[in-house]
mmCIF file of N, CA and C in Angstrom:
data_model
loop_
_atom_site.group_PDB
_atom_site.id
_atom_site.type_symbol
_atom_site.label_atom_id
_atom_site.label_comp_id
_atom_site.label_asym_id
_atom_site.label_seq_id
_atom_site.Cartn_x
_atom_site.Cartn_y
_atom_site.Cartn_z
ATOM 1 N N UNK S 127 20.321 -14.551 29.168
ATOM 2 C CA UNK S 127 21.555 -15.261 29.466
ATOM 3 C C UNK S 127 21.747 -16.368 28.426
ATOM 4 N N UNK S 128 22.962 -16.583 27.883
ATOM 5 C CA UNK S 128 23.169 -17.600 26.868
ATOM 6 C C UNK S 128 22.997 -19.004 27.432
ATOM 7 N N UNK S 129 22.570 -19.905 26.563
ATOM 8 C CA UNK S 129 22.420 -21.301 26.960
ATOM 9 C C UNK S 129 23.789 -21.889 27.304
ATOM 10 N N UNK S 130 23.866 -22.808 28.268
ATOM 11 C CA UNK S 130 25.138 -23.388 28.681
ATOM 12 C C UNK S 130 25.633 -24.488 27.751
ATOM 13 N N UNK S 131 25.137 -24.565 26.560
ATOM 14 C CA UNK S 131 25.532 -25.621 25.636
ATOM 15 C C UNK S 131 24.312 -26.398 25.202
ATOM 16 N N UNK S 132 24.540 -27.419 24.434
ATOM 17 C CA UNK S 132 23.442 -28.231 23.916
ATOM 18 C C UNK S 132 23.189 -29.416 24.834
ATOM 19 N N UNK S 133 21.943 -29.641 25.165
ATOM 20 C CA UNK S 133 21.590 -30.798 25.994
ATOM 21 C C UNK S 133 21.862 -32.064 25.192
ATOM 22 N N UNK S 134 22.494 -33.043 25.822
ATOM 23 C CA UNK S 134 22.735 -34.293 25.096
ATOM 24 C C UNK S 134 21.690 -35.346 25.411
ATOM 25 N N UNK S 135 20.753 -35.023 26.298
ATOM 26 C CA UNK S 135 19.662 -35.946 26.588
ATOM 27 C C UNK S 135 18.498 -35.142 27.135
ATOM 28 N N UNK S 136 17.314 -35.383 26.600
ATOM 29 C CA UNK S 136 16.096 -34.736 27.087
ATOM 30 C C UNK S 136 15.091 -35.833 27.412
ATOM 31 N N UNK S 137 14.385 -35.652 28.517
ATOM 32 C CA UNK S 137 13.421 -36.674 28.919
ATOM 33 C C UNK S 137 12.436 -36.049 29.904
ATOM 34 N N UNK S 138 11.616 -36.899 30.499
ATOM 35 C CA UNK S 138 10.682 -36.482 31.523
ATOM 36 C C UNK S 138 10.922 -37.304 32.769
ATOM 37 N N UNK S 139 11.013 -36.626 33.905
ATOM 38 C CA UNK S 139 11.085 -37.285 35.201
ATOM 39 C C UNK S 139 9.657 -37.434 35.671
ATOM 40 N N UNK S 140 9.230 -38.672 35.897
ATOM 41 C CA UNK S 140 7.840 -38.928 36.216
ATOM 42 C C UNK S 140 7.689 -39.307 37.678
ATOM 43 N N UNK S 141 6.790 -38.609 38.378
ATOM 44 C CA UNK S 141 6.493 -38.888 39.772
ATOM 45 C C UNK S 141 4.981 -39.012 39.884
ATOM 46 N N UNK S 142 4.492 -40.244 39.938
ATOM 47 C CA UNK S 142 3.068 -40.539 39.927
ATOM 48 C C UNK S 142 2.436 -39.963 38.665
ATOM 49 N N UNK S 143 1.514 -39.020 38.779
ATOM 50 C CA UNK S 143 0.844 -38.459 37.614
ATOM 51 C C UNK S 143 1.504 -37.183 37.097
ATOM 52 N N UNK S 144 2.594 -36.774 37.733
ATOM 53 C CA UNK S 144 3.280 -35.545 37.349
ATOM 54 C C UNK S 144 4.502 -35.889 36.502
ATOM 55 N N UNK S 145 4.627 -35.243 35.338
ATOM 56 C CA UNK S 145 5.790 -35.434 34.472
ATOM 57 C C UNK S 145 6.564 -34.122 34.410
ATOM 58 N N UNK S 146 7.860 -34.196 34.719
ATOM 59 C CA UNK S 146 8.701 -33.004 34.748
ATOM 60 C C UNK S 146 9.735 -33.117 33.641
ATOM 61 N N UNK S 147 9.770 -32.159 32.696
ATOM 62 C CA UNK S 147 10.782 -32.228 31.640
ATOM 63 C C UNK S 147 12.168 -31.930 32.206
ATOM 64 N N UNK S 148 13.156 -32.729 31.812
ATOM 65 C CA UNK S 148 14.544 -32.528 32.245
ATOM 66 C C UNK S 148 15.458 -32.576 31.035
ATOM 67 N N UNK S 149 16.551 -31.863 31.140
ATOM 68 C CA UNK S 149 17.595 -31.894 30.121
ATOM 69 C C UNK S 149 18.906 -32.191 30.820
ATOM 70 N N UNK S 150 19.725 -33.038 30.231
ATOM 71 C CA UNK S 150 21.022 -33.390 30.807
ATOM 72 C C UNK S 150 22.109 -32.695 30.005
ATOM 73 N N UNK S 151 22.983 -31.979 30.723
ATOM 74 C CA UNK S 151 24.113 -31.280 30.120
ATOM 75 C C UNK S 151 25.402 -31.849 30.698
ATOM 76 N N UNK S 152 26.461 -31.765 29.947
ATOM 77 C CA UNK S 152 27.762 -32.174 30.434
ATOM 78 C C UNK S 152 28.244 -31.120 31.414
ATOM 79 N N UNK S 153 28.588 -31.519 32.634
ATOM 80 C CA UNK S 153 29.022 -30.576 33.663
ATOM 81 C C UNK S 153 30.514 -30.295 33.605
ATOM 82 N N UNK S 154 31.261 -31.066 32.823
ATOM 83 C CA UNK S 154 32.712 -30.904 32.768
ATOM 84 C C UNK S 154 33.115 -30.052 31.574
ATOM 85 N N UNK S 155 34.082 -29.193 31.797
ATOM 86 C CA UNK S 155 34.661 -28.414 30.709
ATOM 87 C C UNK S 155 35.622 -29.315 29.946
ATOM 88 N N UNK S 156 35.513 -29.330 28.647
ATOM 89 C CA UNK S 156 36.428 -30.130 27.847
ATOM 90 C C UNK S 156 37.577 -29.263 27.370
ATOM 91 N N UNK S 157 38.746 -29.816 27.413
ATOM 92 C CA UNK S 157 39.940 -29.124 26.958
ATOM 93 C C UNK S 157 40.338 -29.704 25.608
ATOM 94 N N UNK S 158 41.444 -29.269 25.086
ATOM 95 C CA UNK S 158 41.887 -29.776 23.784
ATOM 96 C C UNK S 158 42.176 -31.270 23.878
ATOM 97 N N UNK S 159 41.750 -31.993 22.864
ATOM 98 C CA UNK S 159 41.953 -33.439 22.830
ATOM 99 C C UNK S 159 43.217 -33.762 22.027
ATOM 100 N N UNK S 160 43.926 -34.783 22.482
ATOM 101 C CA UNK S 160 45.137 -35.199 21.790
ATOM 102 C C UNK S 160 45.096 -36.725 21.676
ATOM 103 N N UNK S 161 45.286 -37.234 20.485
ATOM 104 C CA UNK S 161 45.249 -38.677 20.278
ATOM 105 C C UNK S 161 46.543 -39.306 20.763
ATOM 106 N N UNK S 162 46.423 -40.459 21.408
ATOM 107 C CA UNK S 162 47.584 -41.212 21.876
ATOM 108 C C UNK S 162 47.474 -42.613 21.276
ATOM 109 N N UNK S 163 48.513 -43.044 20.585
ATOM 110 C CA UNK S 163 48.517 -44.361 19.954
ATOM 111 C C UNK S 163 49.581 -45.249 20.593
ATOM 112 N N UNK S 164 49.289 -46.548 20.623
ATOM 113 C CA UNK S 164 50.292 -47.521 21.061
ATOM 114 C C UNK S 164 51.071 -47.959 19.837
ATOM 115 N N UNK S 165 52.376 -48.192 20.008
ATOM 116 C CA UNK S 165 53.250 -48.577 18.896
ATOM 117 C C UNK S 165 53.834 -49.957 19.152
ATOM 118 N N UNK S 166 53.805 -50.805 18.129
ATOM 119 C CA UNK S 166 54.426 -52.133 18.167
ATOM 120 C C UNK S 166 55.929 -51.928 18.013
ATOM 121 N N UNK S 167 56.735 -52.219 19.076
ATOM 122 C CA UNK S 167 58.169 -51.901 19.082
ATOM 123 C C UNK S 167 58.958 -52.522 17.925
ATOM 124 N N UNK S 168 58.788 -53.822 17.642
ATOM 125 C CA UNK S 168 59.622 -54.404 16.567
ATOM 126 C C UNK S 168 59.390 -53.771 15.190
ATOM 127 N N UNK S 169 58.134 -53.405 14.879
ATOM 128 C CA UNK S 169 57.853 -52.884 13.539
ATOM 129 C C UNK S 169 57.720 -51.361 13.498
ATOM 130 N N UNK S 170 57.447 -50.736 14.651
ATOM 131 C CA UNK S 170 57.227 -49.300 14.674
ATOM 132 C C UNK S 170 55.853 -48.894 14.166
ATOM 133 N N UNK S 171 54.954 -49.862 13.957
ATOM 134 C CA UNK S 171 53.615 -49.576 13.437
ATOM 135 C C UNK S 171 52.618 -49.409 14.573
ATOM 136 N N UNK S 172 51.525 -48.695 14.271
ATOM 137 C CA UNK S 172 50.463 -48.431 15.244
ATOM 138 C C UNK S 172 49.696 -49.713 15.562
ATOM 139 N N UNK S 173 49.394 -49.920 16.864
ATOM 140 C CA UNK S 173 48.550 -51.031 17.303
ATOM 141 C C UNK S 173 47.109 -50.534 17.271
ATOM 142 N N UNK S 174 46.232 -51.244 16.587
ATOM 143 C CA UNK S 174 44.820 -50.873 16.504
ATOM 144 C C UNK S 174 44.130 -51.147 17.830
ATOM 145 N N UNK S 175 42.932 -50.606 17.996
ATOM 146 C CA UNK S 175 42.167 -50.839 19.215
ATOM 147 C C UNK S 175 41.851 -52.314 19.423
ATOM 148 N N UNK S 176 41.858 -53.091 18.350
ATOM 149 C CA UNK S 176 41.599 -54.529 18.457
ATOM 150 C C UNK S 176 42.868 -55.289 18.795
ATOM 151 N N UNK S 177 43.928 -54.557 19.135
ATOM 152 C CA UNK S 177 45.229 -55.120 19.493
ATOM 153 C C UNK S 177 45.797 -55.983 18.371
ATOM 154 N N UNK S 178 45.759 -55.425 17.152
ATOM 155 C CA UNK S 178 46.396 -56.060 16.004
ATOM 156 C C UNK S 178 47.335 -55.055 15.362
ATOM 157 N N UNK S 179 48.341 -55.571 14.668
ATOM 158 C CA UNK S 179 49.285 -54.726 13.966
ATOM 159 C C UNK S 179 49.064 -54.939 12.478
ATOM 160 N N UNK S 180 48.879 -53.845 11.742
ATOM 161 C CA UNK S 180 48.630 -53.927 10.303
ATOM 162 C C UNK S 180 49.770 -54.696 9.618
ATOM 163 N N UNK S 181 49.420 -55.719 8.885
ATOM 164 C CA UNK S 181 50.390 -56.516 8.151
ATOM 165 C C UNK S 181 51.068 -57.592 8.975
ATOM 166 N N UNK S 182 50.865 -57.585 10.299
ATOM 167 C CA UNK S 182 51.511 -58.583 11.161
ATOM 168 C C UNK S 182 50.478 -59.481 11.831
ATOM 169 N N UNK S 183 49.417 -58.896 12.379
ATOM 170 C CA UNK S 183 48.362 -59.693 12.995
ATOM 171 C C UNK S 183 48.133 -59.311 14.445
ATOM 172 N N UNK S 184 47.436 -60.189 15.180
ATOM 173 C CA UNK S 184 47.081 -59.874 16.565
ATOM 174 C C UNK S 184 48.305 -59.852 17.485
ATOM 175 N N UNK S 185 48.237 -58.965 18.484
ATOM 176 C CA UNK S 185 49.256 -58.897 19.519
ATOM 177 C C UNK S 185 48.700 -59.654 20.714
ATOM 178 N N UNK S 186 49.409 -60.674 21.215
ATOM 179 C CA UNK S 186 48.858 -61.477 22.320
ATOM 180 C C UNK S 186 48.663 -60.615 23.578
ATOM 181 N N UNK S 187 47.554 -60.879 24.297
ATOM 182 C CA UNK S 187 47.273 -60.160 25.561
ATOM 183 C C UNK S 187 48.114 -60.761 26.665
ATOM 184 N N UNK S 188 48.372 -59.932 27.710
ATOM 185 C CA UNK S 188 49.138 -60.388 28.861
ATOM 186 C C UNK S 188 48.327 -61.441 29.600
ATOM 187 N N UNK S 189 48.873 -62.646 29.757
ATOM 188 C CA UNK S 189 48.140 -63.748 30.384
ATOM 189 C C UNK S 189 47.893 -63.516 31.867
ATOM 190 N N UNK S 190 48.643 -62.620 32.490
ATOM 191 C CA UNK S 190 48.473 -62.360 33.912
ATOM 192 C C UNK S 190 47.502 -61.216 34.194
ATOM 193 N N UNK S 191 47.006 -60.556 33.152
ATOM 194 C CA UNK S 191 46.139 -59.392 33.333
ATOM 195 C C UNK S 191 44.844 -59.755 34.053
ATOM 196 N N UNK S 192 44.213 -60.853 33.678
ATOM 197 C CA UNK S 192 42.940 -61.243 34.298
ATOM 198 C C UNK S 192 43.130 -61.543 35.781
ATOM 199 N N UNK S 193 44.212 -62.218 36.116
ATOM 200 C CA UNK S 193 44.454 -62.554 37.515
ATOM 201 C C UNK S 193 44.659 -61.281 38.346
ATOM 202 N N UNK S 194 45.432 -60.339 37.838
ATOM 203 C CA UNK S 194 45.657 -59.087 38.549
ATOM 204 C C UNK S 194 44.378 -58.300 38.745
ATOM 205 N N UNK S 195 43.546 -58.277 37.704
ATOM 206 C CA UNK S 195 42.253 -57.596 37.772
ATOM 207 C C UNK S 195 41.403 -58.189 38.886
ATOM 208 N N UNK S 196 41.323 -59.532 38.911
ATOM 209 C CA UNK S 196 40.489 -60.211 39.903
ATOM 210 C C UNK S 196 41.036 -60.036 41.318
ATOM 211 N N UNK S 197 42.362 -60.035 41.471
ATOM 212 C CA UNK S 197 42.973 -59.841 42.788
ATOM 213 C C UNK S 197 42.625 -58.446 43.315
ATOM 214 N N UNK S 198 42.774 -57.422 42.477
ATOM 215 C CA UNK S 198 42.450 -56.056 42.902
ATOM 216 C C UNK S 198 40.972 -55.930 43.222
ATOM 217 N N UNK S 199 40.125 -56.492 42.371
ATOM 218 C CA UNK S 199 38.675 -56.429 42.607
ATOM 219 C C UNK S 199 38.309 -57.057 43.944
ATOM 220 N N UNK S 200 38.831 -58.269 44.205
ATOM 221 C CA UNK S 200 38.481 -58.967 45.440
ATOM 222 C C UNK S 200 39.060 -58.283 46.674
ATOM 223 N N UNK S 201 40.260 -57.692 46.554
ATOM 224 C CA UNK S 201 40.853 -56.978 47.688
ATOM 225 C C UNK S 201 40.027 -55.739 48.020
ATOM 226 N N UNK S 202 39.631 -54.977 47.010
ATOM 227 C CA UNK S 202 38.807 -53.786 47.247
ATOM 228 C C UNK S 202 37.454 -54.178 47.826
ATOM 229 N N UNK S 203 36.870 -55.223 47.283
ATOM 230 C CA UNK S 203 35.559 -55.677 47.766
ATOM 231 C C UNK S 203 35.661 -56.132 49.226
ATOM 232 N N UNK S 204 36.676 -56.929 49.544
ATOM 233 C CA UNK S 204 36.838 -57.452 50.901
ATOM 234 C C UNK S 204 37.097 -56.375 51.938
ATOM 235 N N UNK S 205 37.749 -55.291 51.530
ATOM 236 C CA UNK S 205 38.049 -54.199 52.460
ATOM 237 C C UNK S 205 36.985 -53.110 52.428
ATOM 238 N N UNK S 206 36.015 -53.243 51.514
ATOM 239 C CA UNK S 206 34.975 -52.232 51.340
ATOM 240 C C UNK S 206 35.599 -50.849 51.132
ATOM 241 N N UNK S 207 36.550 -50.797 50.207
ATOM 242 C CA UNK S 207 37.297 -49.567 49.928
ATOM 243 C C UNK S 207 37.247 -49.237 48.444
ATOM 244 N N UNK S 208 37.600 -47.989 48.120
ATOM 245 C CA UNK S 208 37.795 -47.548 46.742
ATOM 246 C C UNK S 208 39.283 -47.313 46.535
ATOM 247 N N UNK S 209 39.758 -47.591 45.338
ATOM 248 C CA UNK S 209 41.116 -47.233 44.972
ATOM 249 C C UNK S 209 41.085 -45.875 44.293
ATOM 250 N N UNK S 210 42.015 -44.994 44.635
ATOM 251 C CA UNK S 210 42.082 -43.661 44.040
ATOM 252 C C UNK S 210 43.416 -43.527 43.336
ATOM 253 N N UNK S 211 43.393 -43.008 42.114
ATOM 254 C CA UNK S 211 44.626 -42.847 41.366
ATOM 255 C C UNK S 211 44.444 -41.918 40.193
ATOM 256 N N UNK S 212 45.435 -41.901 39.321
ATOM 257 C CA UNK S 212 45.392 -41.059 38.132
ATOM 258 C C UNK S 212 45.267 -41.935 36.894
ATOM 259 N N UNK S 213 44.496 -41.451 35.922
ATOM 260 C CA UNK S 213 44.381 -42.109 34.624
ATOM 261 C C UNK S 213 44.653 -41.061 33.552
ATOM 262 N N UNK S 214 45.011 -41.529 32.372
ATOM 263 C CA UNK S 214 45.215 -40.629 31.245
ATOM 264 C C UNK S 214 44.176 -40.942 30.190
ATOM 265 N N UNK S 215 43.383 -39.939 29.830
ATOM 266 C CA UNK S 215 42.373 -40.059 28.785
ATOM 267 C C UNK S 215 42.524 -38.868 27.868
ATOM 268 N N UNK S 216 42.494 -39.114 26.600
ATOM 269 C CA UNK S 216 42.584 -38.042 25.604
ATOM 270 C C UNK S 216 43.778 -37.126 25.857
ATOM 271 N N UNK S 217 44.874 -37.724 26.279
ATOM 272 C CA UNK S 217 46.095 -36.964 26.480
ATOM 273 C C UNK S 217 46.136 -36.133 27.746
ATOM 274 N N UNK S 218 45.149 -36.276 28.622
ATOM 275 C CA UNK S 218 45.112 -35.520 29.877
ATOM 276 C C UNK S 218 45.044 -36.473 31.050
ATOM 277 N N UNK S 219 45.680 -36.077 32.157
ATOM 278 C CA UNK S 219 45.614 -36.874 33.377
ATOM 279 C C UNK S 219 44.399 -36.452 34.197
ATOM 280 N N UNK S 220 43.736 -37.447 34.791
ATOM 281 C CA UNK S 220 42.561 -37.208 35.621
ATOM 282 C C UNK S 220 42.698 -38.033 36.890
ATOM 283 N N UNK S 221 42.105 -37.545 37.976
ATOM 284 C CA UNK S 221 41.975 -38.348 39.188
ATOM 285 C C UNK S 221 40.779 -39.261 38.992
ATOM 286 N N UNK S 222 40.870 -40.489 39.491
ATOM 287 C CA UNK S 222 39.772 -41.436 39.340
ATOM 288 C C UNK S 222 39.678 -42.314 40.576
ATOM 289 N N UNK S 223 38.478 -42.805 40.831
ATOM 290 C CA UNK S 223 38.242 -43.757 41.913
ATOM 291 C C UNK S 223 37.690 -45.021 41.284
ATOM 292 N N UNK S 224 38.166 -46.174 41.760
ATOM 293 C CA UNK S 224 37.696 -47.459 41.254
ATOM 294 C C UNK S 224 37.256 -48.315 42.429
ATOM 295 N N UNK S 225 36.174 -49.054 42.219
ATOM 296 C CA UNK S 225 35.665 -49.927 43.267
ATOM 297 C C UNK S 225 34.993 -51.147 42.676
ATOM 298 N N UNK S 226 34.857 -52.178 43.498
ATOM 299 C CA UNK S 226 34.233 -53.430 43.075
ATOM 300 C C UNK S 226 32.722 -53.271 43.047
ATOM 301 N N UNK S 227 32.120 -53.660 41.921
ATOM 302 C CA UNK S 227 30.667 -53.685 41.779
ATOM 303 C C UNK S 227 30.316 -54.993 41.085
ATOM 304 N N UNK S 228 29.555 -55.822 41.772
ATOM 305 C CA UNK S 228 29.186 -57.144 41.279
ATOM 306 C C UNK S 228 30.445 -57.903 40.843
ATOM 307 N N UNK S 229 30.540 -58.331 39.577
ATOM 308 C CA UNK S 229 31.692 -59.120 39.138
ATOM 309 C C UNK S 229 32.827 -58.283 38.561
ATOM 310 N N UNK S 230 32.702 -56.982 38.588
ATOM 311 C CA UNK S 230 33.718 -56.156 37.942
ATOM 312 C C UNK S 230 34.169 -54.991 38.788
ATOM 313 N N UNK S 231 34.920 -54.107 38.129
ATOM 314 C CA UNK S 231 35.365 -52.854 38.729
ATOM 315 C C UNK S 231 34.704 -51.712 37.976
ATOM 316 N N UNK S 232 34.289 -50.696 38.696
ATOM 317 C CA UNK S 232 33.703 -49.513 38.091
ATOM 318 C C UNK S 232 34.597 -48.337 38.441
ATOM 319 N N UNK S 233 34.868 -47.510 37.445
ATOM 320 C CA UNK S 233 35.718 -46.349 37.655
ATOM 321 C C UNK S 233 34.908 -45.078 37.458
ATOM 322 N N UNK S 234 35.131 -44.122 38.324
ATOM 323 C CA UNK S 234 34.490 -42.813 38.242
ATOM 324 C C UNK S 234 35.584 -41.766 38.140
ATOM 325 N N UNK S 235 35.517 -40.936 37.112
ATOM 326 C CA UNK S 235 36.483 -39.854 36.960
ATOM 327 C C UNK S 235 36.108 -38.751 37.937
ATOM 328 N N UNK S 236 37.071 -38.320 38.733
ATOM 329 C CA UNK S 236 36.848 -37.254 39.706
ATOM 330 C C UNK S 236 37.244 -35.925 39.069
ATOM 331 N N UNK S 237 36.511 -34.903 39.365
ATOM 332 C CA UNK S 237 36.760 -33.597 38.766
ATOM 333 C C UNK S 237 37.106 -32.586 39.847
ATOM 334 N N UNK S 238 38.041 -31.686 39.528
ATOM 335 C CA UNK S 238 38.338 -30.567 40.396
ATOM 336 C C UNK S 238 37.294 -29.477 40.149
ATOM 337 N N UNK S 239 37.114 -28.613 41.127
ATOM 338 C CA UNK S 239 36.090 -27.567 41.020
ATOM 339 C C UNK S 239 36.273 -26.712 39.768
ATOM 340 N N UNK S 240 37.521 -26.388 39.422
ATOM 341 C CA UNK S 240 37.751 -25.516 38.265
ATOM 342 C C UNK S 240 37.491 -26.212 36.928
ATOM 343 N N UNK S 241 37.269 -27.515 36.943
ATOM 344 C CA UNK S 241 36.936 -28.245 35.718
ATOM 345 C C UNK S 241 35.430 -28.275 35.453
ATOM 346 N N UNK S 242 34.637 -27.850 36.425
ATOM 347 C CA UNK S 242 33.178 -27.911 36.303
ATOM 348 C C UNK S 242 32.608 -26.576 35.867
ATOM 349 N N UNK S 243 31.598 -26.654 35.061
ATOM 350 C CA UNK S 243 30.886 -25.449 34.643
ATOM 351 C C UNK S 243 30.048 -24.945 35.811
ATOM 352 N N UNK S 244 29.840 -23.640 35.895
ATOM 353 C CA UNK S 244 28.958 -23.133 36.955
ATOM 354 C C UNK S 244 27.530 -23.620 36.737
ATOM 355 N N UNK S 245 26.842 -23.943 37.821
ATOM 356 C CA UNK S 245 25.489 -24.491 37.721
ATOM 357 C C UNK S 245 24.440 -23.430 37.424
ATOM 358 N N UNK S 246 24.681 -22.204 37.824
ATOM 359 C CA UNK S 246 23.663 -21.154 37.721
ATOM 360 C C UNK S 246 23.066 -20.989 36.317
ATOM 361 N N UNK S 247 23.853 -20.970 35.228
ATOM 362 C CA UNK S 247 23.243 -20.787 33.898
ATOM 363 C C UNK S 247 22.260 -21.901 33.512
ATOM 364 N N UNK S 248 22.439 -23.093 34.074
ATOM 365 C CA UNK S 248 21.551 -24.205 33.736
ATOM 366 C C UNK S 248 20.164 -24.031 34.353
ATOM 367 N N UNK S 249 20.087 -23.279 35.430
ATOM 368 C CA UNK S 249 18.832 -23.147 36.164
ATOM 369 C C UNK S 249 18.319 -21.709 36.202
ATOM 370 N N UNK S 250 18.899 -20.834 35.389
ATOM 371 C CA UNK S 250 18.556 -19.415 35.443
ATOM 372 C C UNK S 250 17.123 -19.114 34.994
ATOM 373 N N UNK S 251 16.506 -19.994 34.221
ATOM 374 C CA UNK S 251 15.152 -19.719 33.743
ATOM 375 C C UNK S 251 14.059 -20.259 34.670
ATOM 376 N N UNK S 252 14.443 -20.815 35.820
ATOM 377 C CA UNK S 252 13.433 -21.301 36.768
ATOM 378 C C UNK S 252 12.803 -20.111 37.488
ATOM 379 N N UNK S 253 11.472 -20.067 37.557
ATOM 380 C CA UNK S 253 10.820 -18.942 38.237
ATOM 381 C C UNK S 253 10.957 -19.069 39.754
ATOM 382 N N UNK S 254 10.932 -17.941 40.433
ATOM 383 C CA UNK S 254 10.964 -17.911 41.901
ATOM 384 C C UNK S 254 9.529 -18.026 42.398
ATOM 385 N N UNK S 255 9.106 -19.243 42.707
ATOM 386 C CA UNK S 255 7.726 -19.511 43.125
ATOM 387 C C UNK S 255 7.740 -19.985 44.571
ATOM 388 N N UNK S 256 6.823 -19.455 45.372
ATOM 389 C CA UNK S 256 6.679 -19.935 46.744
ATOM 390 C C UNK S 256 5.911 -21.263 46.669
ATOM 391 N N UNK S 257 6.553 -22.326 47.120
ATOM 392 C CA UNK S 257 5.960 -23.658 47.027
ATOM 393 C C UNK S 257 5.064 -23.959 48.214
ATOM 394 N N UNK S 258 3.993 -24.691 47.946
ATOM 395 C CA UNK S 258 3.072 -25.141 48.978
ATOM 396 C C UNK S 258 3.766 -26.253 49.774
ATOM 397 N N UNK S 259 3.910 -26.063 51.081
ATOM 398 C CA UNK S 259 4.607 -27.034 51.933
ATOM 399 C C UNK S 259 3.952 -28.409 51.879
ATOM 400 N N UNK S 260 2.631 -28.447 51.771
ATOM 401 C CA UNK S 260 1.922 -29.723 51.696
ATOM 402 C C UNK S 260 2.276 -30.478 50.412
ATOM 403 N N UNK S 261 2.445 -29.755 49.306
ATOM 404 C CA UNK S 261 2.824 -30.398 48.038
ATOM 405 C C UNK S 261 4.235 -30.984 48.134
ATOM 406 N N UNK S 262 5.144 -30.250 48.769
ATOM 407 C CA UNK S 262 6.514 -30.744 48.955
ATOM 408 C C UNK S 262 6.497 -31.986 49.840
ATOM 409 N N UNK S 263 5.705 -31.959 50.896
ATOM 410 C CA UNK S 263 5.611 -33.119 51.792
ATOM 411 C C UNK S 263 5.012 -34.321 51.060
ATOM 412 N N UNK S 264 4.016 -34.087 50.214
ATOM 413 C CA UNK S 264 3.427 -35.164 49.419
ATOM 414 C C UNK S 264 4.465 -35.766 48.465
ATOM 415 N N UNK S 265 5.257 -34.905 47.855
ATOM 416 C CA UNK S 265 6.324 -35.397 46.968
ATOM 417 C C UNK S 265 7.332 -36.225 47.757
ATOM 418 N N UNK S 266 7.692 -35.792 48.961
ATOM 419 C CA UNK S 266 8.611 -36.572 49.808
ATOM 420 C C UNK S 266 8.037 -37.945 50.123
ATOM 421 N N UNK S 267 6.734 -37.976 50.390
ATOM 422 C CA UNK S 267 6.089 -39.243 50.697
ATOM 423 C C UNK S 267 6.148 -40.206 49.496
ATOM 424 N N UNK S 268 5.898 -39.694 48.290
ATOM 425 C CA UNK S 268 5.984 -40.530 47.069
ATOM 426 C C UNK S 268 7.414 -41.032 46.860
ATOM 427 N N UNK S 269 8.386 -40.136 47.063
ATOM 428 C CA UNK S 269 9.787 -40.498 46.827
ATOM 429 C C UNK S 269 10.260 -41.551 47.815
ATOM 430 N N UNK S 270 9.803 -41.472 49.074
ATOM 431 C CA UNK S 270 10.269 -42.398 50.112
ATOM 432 C C UNK S 270 9.730 -43.807 49.931
ATOM 433 N N UNK S 271 8.743 -43.997 49.074
ATOM 434 C CA UNK S 271 8.156 -45.336 48.889
ATOM 435 C C UNK S 271 8.894 -46.151 47.912
#
């Protein structure tokens, strides 16, 4: 069976004296990417990621942005809720959830089932071994500590 792609991270999961090799693969299917640029209206020039306009200089940030961010963060934190909405990344819309974590907001991109790669090819080379129940119970005991 063909490999499901190239692992972008390889490491060992260590449980006491046992080291288990693991590989991390991207579970999301990537579609065609499209660049989206912001344009400075008066000049028609591209705004750089540093929010400057070539030949003109920095574009001032919205002074109310920080207050709005903090209001949303504190409202979500106080209600113990997540906000769910759509975001646009690389020219595509995605569902996302945002929630308060410590002093900030953390966003998680949500994926539909058809956007995920099937899991079976990633684990197809695992042997079918009957596991010793005592070993599994010992592993549970280590994990629970």
